[in-house]
PDB file of C-alpha atoms in Angstrom:
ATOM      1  CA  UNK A   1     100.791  11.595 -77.817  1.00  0.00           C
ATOM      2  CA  UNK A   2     102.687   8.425 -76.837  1.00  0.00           C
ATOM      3  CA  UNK A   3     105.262   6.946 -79.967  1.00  0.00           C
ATOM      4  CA  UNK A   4     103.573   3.635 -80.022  1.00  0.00           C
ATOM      5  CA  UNK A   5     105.309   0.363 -81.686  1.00  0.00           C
ATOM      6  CA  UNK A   6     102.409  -2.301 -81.467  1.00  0.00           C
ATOM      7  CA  UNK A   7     103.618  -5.723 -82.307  1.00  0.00           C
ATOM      8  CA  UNK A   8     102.238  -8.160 -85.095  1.00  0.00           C
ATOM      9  CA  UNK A   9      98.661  -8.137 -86.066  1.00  0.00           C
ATOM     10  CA  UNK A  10      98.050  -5.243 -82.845  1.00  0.00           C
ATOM     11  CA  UNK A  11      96.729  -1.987 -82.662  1.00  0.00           C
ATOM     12  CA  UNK A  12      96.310   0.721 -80.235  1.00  0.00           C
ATOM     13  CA  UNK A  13      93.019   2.144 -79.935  1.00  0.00           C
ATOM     14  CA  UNK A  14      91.974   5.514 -78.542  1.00  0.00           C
ATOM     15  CA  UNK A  15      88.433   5.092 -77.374  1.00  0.00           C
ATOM     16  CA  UNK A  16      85.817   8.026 -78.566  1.00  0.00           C
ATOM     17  CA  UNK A  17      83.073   8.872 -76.051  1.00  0.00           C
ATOM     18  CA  UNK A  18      81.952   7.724 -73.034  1.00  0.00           C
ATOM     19  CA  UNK A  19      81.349   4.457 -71.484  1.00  0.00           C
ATOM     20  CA  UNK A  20      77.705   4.730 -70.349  1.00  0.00           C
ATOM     21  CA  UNK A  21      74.551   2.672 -70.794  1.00  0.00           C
ATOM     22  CA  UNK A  22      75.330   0.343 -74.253  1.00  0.00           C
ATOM     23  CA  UNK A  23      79.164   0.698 -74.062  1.00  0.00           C
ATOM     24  CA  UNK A  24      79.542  -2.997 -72.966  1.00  0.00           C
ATOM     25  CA  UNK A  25      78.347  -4.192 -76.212  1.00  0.00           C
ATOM     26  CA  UNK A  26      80.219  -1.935 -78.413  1.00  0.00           C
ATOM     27  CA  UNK A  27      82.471   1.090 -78.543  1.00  0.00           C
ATOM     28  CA  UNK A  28      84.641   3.482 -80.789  1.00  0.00           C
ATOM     29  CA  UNK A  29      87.604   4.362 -81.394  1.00  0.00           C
ATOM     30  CA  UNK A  30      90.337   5.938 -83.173  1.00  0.00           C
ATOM     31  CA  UNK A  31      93.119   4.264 -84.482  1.00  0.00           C
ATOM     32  CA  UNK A  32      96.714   5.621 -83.534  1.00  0.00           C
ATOM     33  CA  UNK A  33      99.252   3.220 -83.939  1.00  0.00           C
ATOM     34  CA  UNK A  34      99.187  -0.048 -86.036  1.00  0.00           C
ATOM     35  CA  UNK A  35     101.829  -3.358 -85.821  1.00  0.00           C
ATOM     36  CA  UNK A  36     103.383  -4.610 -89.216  1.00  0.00           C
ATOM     37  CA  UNK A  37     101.294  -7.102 -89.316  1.00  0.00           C
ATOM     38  CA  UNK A  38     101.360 -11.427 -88.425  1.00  0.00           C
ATOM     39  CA  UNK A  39     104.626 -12.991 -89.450  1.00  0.00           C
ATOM     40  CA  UNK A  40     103.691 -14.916 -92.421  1.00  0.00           C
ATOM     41  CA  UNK A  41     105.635 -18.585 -93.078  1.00  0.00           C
ATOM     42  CA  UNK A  42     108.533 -16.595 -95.147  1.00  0.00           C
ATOM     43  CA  UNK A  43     108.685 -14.650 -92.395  1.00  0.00           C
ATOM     44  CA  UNK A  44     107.299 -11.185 -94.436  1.00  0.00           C
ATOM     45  CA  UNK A  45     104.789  -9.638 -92.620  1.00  0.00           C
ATOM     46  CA  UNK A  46     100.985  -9.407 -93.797  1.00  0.00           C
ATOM     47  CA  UNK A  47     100.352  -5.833 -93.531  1.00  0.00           C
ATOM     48  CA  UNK A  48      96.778  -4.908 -91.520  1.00  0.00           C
ATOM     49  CA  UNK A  49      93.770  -3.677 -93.284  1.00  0.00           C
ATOM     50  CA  UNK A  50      93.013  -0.944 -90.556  1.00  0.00           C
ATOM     51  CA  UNK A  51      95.046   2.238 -90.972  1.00  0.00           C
ATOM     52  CA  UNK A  52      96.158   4.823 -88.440  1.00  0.00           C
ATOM     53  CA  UNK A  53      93.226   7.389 -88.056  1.00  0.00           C
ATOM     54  CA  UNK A  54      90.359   5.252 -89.119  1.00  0.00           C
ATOM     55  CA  UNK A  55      87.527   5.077 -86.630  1.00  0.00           C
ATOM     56  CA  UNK A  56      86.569   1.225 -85.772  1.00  0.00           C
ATOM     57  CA  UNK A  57      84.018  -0.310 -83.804  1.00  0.00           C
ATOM     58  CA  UNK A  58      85.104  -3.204 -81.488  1.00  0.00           C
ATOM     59  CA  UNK A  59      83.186  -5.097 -78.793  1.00  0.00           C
ATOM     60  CA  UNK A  60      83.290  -3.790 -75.416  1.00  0.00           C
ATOM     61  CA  UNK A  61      84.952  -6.296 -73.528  1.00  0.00           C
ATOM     62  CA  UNK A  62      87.708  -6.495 -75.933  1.00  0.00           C
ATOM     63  CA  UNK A  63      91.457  -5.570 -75.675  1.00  0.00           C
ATOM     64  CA  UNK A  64      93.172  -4.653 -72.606  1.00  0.00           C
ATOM     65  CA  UNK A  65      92.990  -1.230 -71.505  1.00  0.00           C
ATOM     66  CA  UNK A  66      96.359   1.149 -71.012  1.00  0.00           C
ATOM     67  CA  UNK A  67      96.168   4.665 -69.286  1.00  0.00           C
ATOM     68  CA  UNK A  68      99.348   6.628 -70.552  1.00  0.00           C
ATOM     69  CA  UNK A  69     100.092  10.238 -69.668  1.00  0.00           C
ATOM     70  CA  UNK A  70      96.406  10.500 -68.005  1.00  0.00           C
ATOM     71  CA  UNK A  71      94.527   9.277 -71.362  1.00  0.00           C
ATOM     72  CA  UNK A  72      93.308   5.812 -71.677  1.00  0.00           C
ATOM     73  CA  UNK A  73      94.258   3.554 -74.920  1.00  0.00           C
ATOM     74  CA  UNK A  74      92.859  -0.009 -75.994  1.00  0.00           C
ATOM     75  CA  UNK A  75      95.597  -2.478 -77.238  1.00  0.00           C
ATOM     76  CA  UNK A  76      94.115  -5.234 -79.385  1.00  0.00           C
ATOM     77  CA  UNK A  77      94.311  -7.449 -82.305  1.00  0.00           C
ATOM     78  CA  UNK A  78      93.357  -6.494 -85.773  1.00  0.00           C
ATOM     79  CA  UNK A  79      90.836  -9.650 -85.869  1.00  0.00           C
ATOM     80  CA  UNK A  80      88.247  -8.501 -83.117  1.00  0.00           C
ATOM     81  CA  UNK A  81      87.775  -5.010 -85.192  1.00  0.00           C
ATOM     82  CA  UNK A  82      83.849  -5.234 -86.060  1.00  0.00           C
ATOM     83  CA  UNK A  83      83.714  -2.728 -88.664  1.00  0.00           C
ATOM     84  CA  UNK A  84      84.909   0.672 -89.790  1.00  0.00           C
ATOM     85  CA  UNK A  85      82.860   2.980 -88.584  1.00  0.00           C
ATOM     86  CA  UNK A  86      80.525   5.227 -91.262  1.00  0.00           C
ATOM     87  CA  UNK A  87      80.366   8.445 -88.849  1.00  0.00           C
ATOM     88  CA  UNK A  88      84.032  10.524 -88.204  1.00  0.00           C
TER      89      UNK A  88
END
């Protein structure tokens, strides 16, 4: 798997299943890589809620899509997460 750095408040997202009939509204994914979070005003970092391996649901239109090494990854920020998904 690729070493990703994400930067700020972003995270890389490996989507799980297909993209059939429904996946425009929402999909799933796994989370691989994390940022360190929004610079705050002192310049400290506020650290994301989402953690590397949680599965999160995001709409379907969001983030921008990356193919690496034949496997495709969704970059995108920490606030259009929808939820934590219940089902691993």
């Amino acid at each position: 798997m690729p070493d990703f750095q994400p930067q700020h408040d972003r995270l890389i997202v490996k989507p799980i299943g297909g993209t059939g009939p429904g996946a425009a509204d929402t999909r799933r994914g796994e989370v691989v890589a994390v940022g360190p979070g929004r610079p705050l005003e002192g310049g400290k970092p506020h650290p994301l809620d989402v953690k590397v391996g949680q599965v999160v649901v995001f709409p379907g239109f969001a983030g921008a899509e990356v193919e690496v090494e034949g496997q495709t990854y969704v970059e995108l920020p920490e606030d259009e997460i929808l939820a934590l998904s219940a089902e691993d």
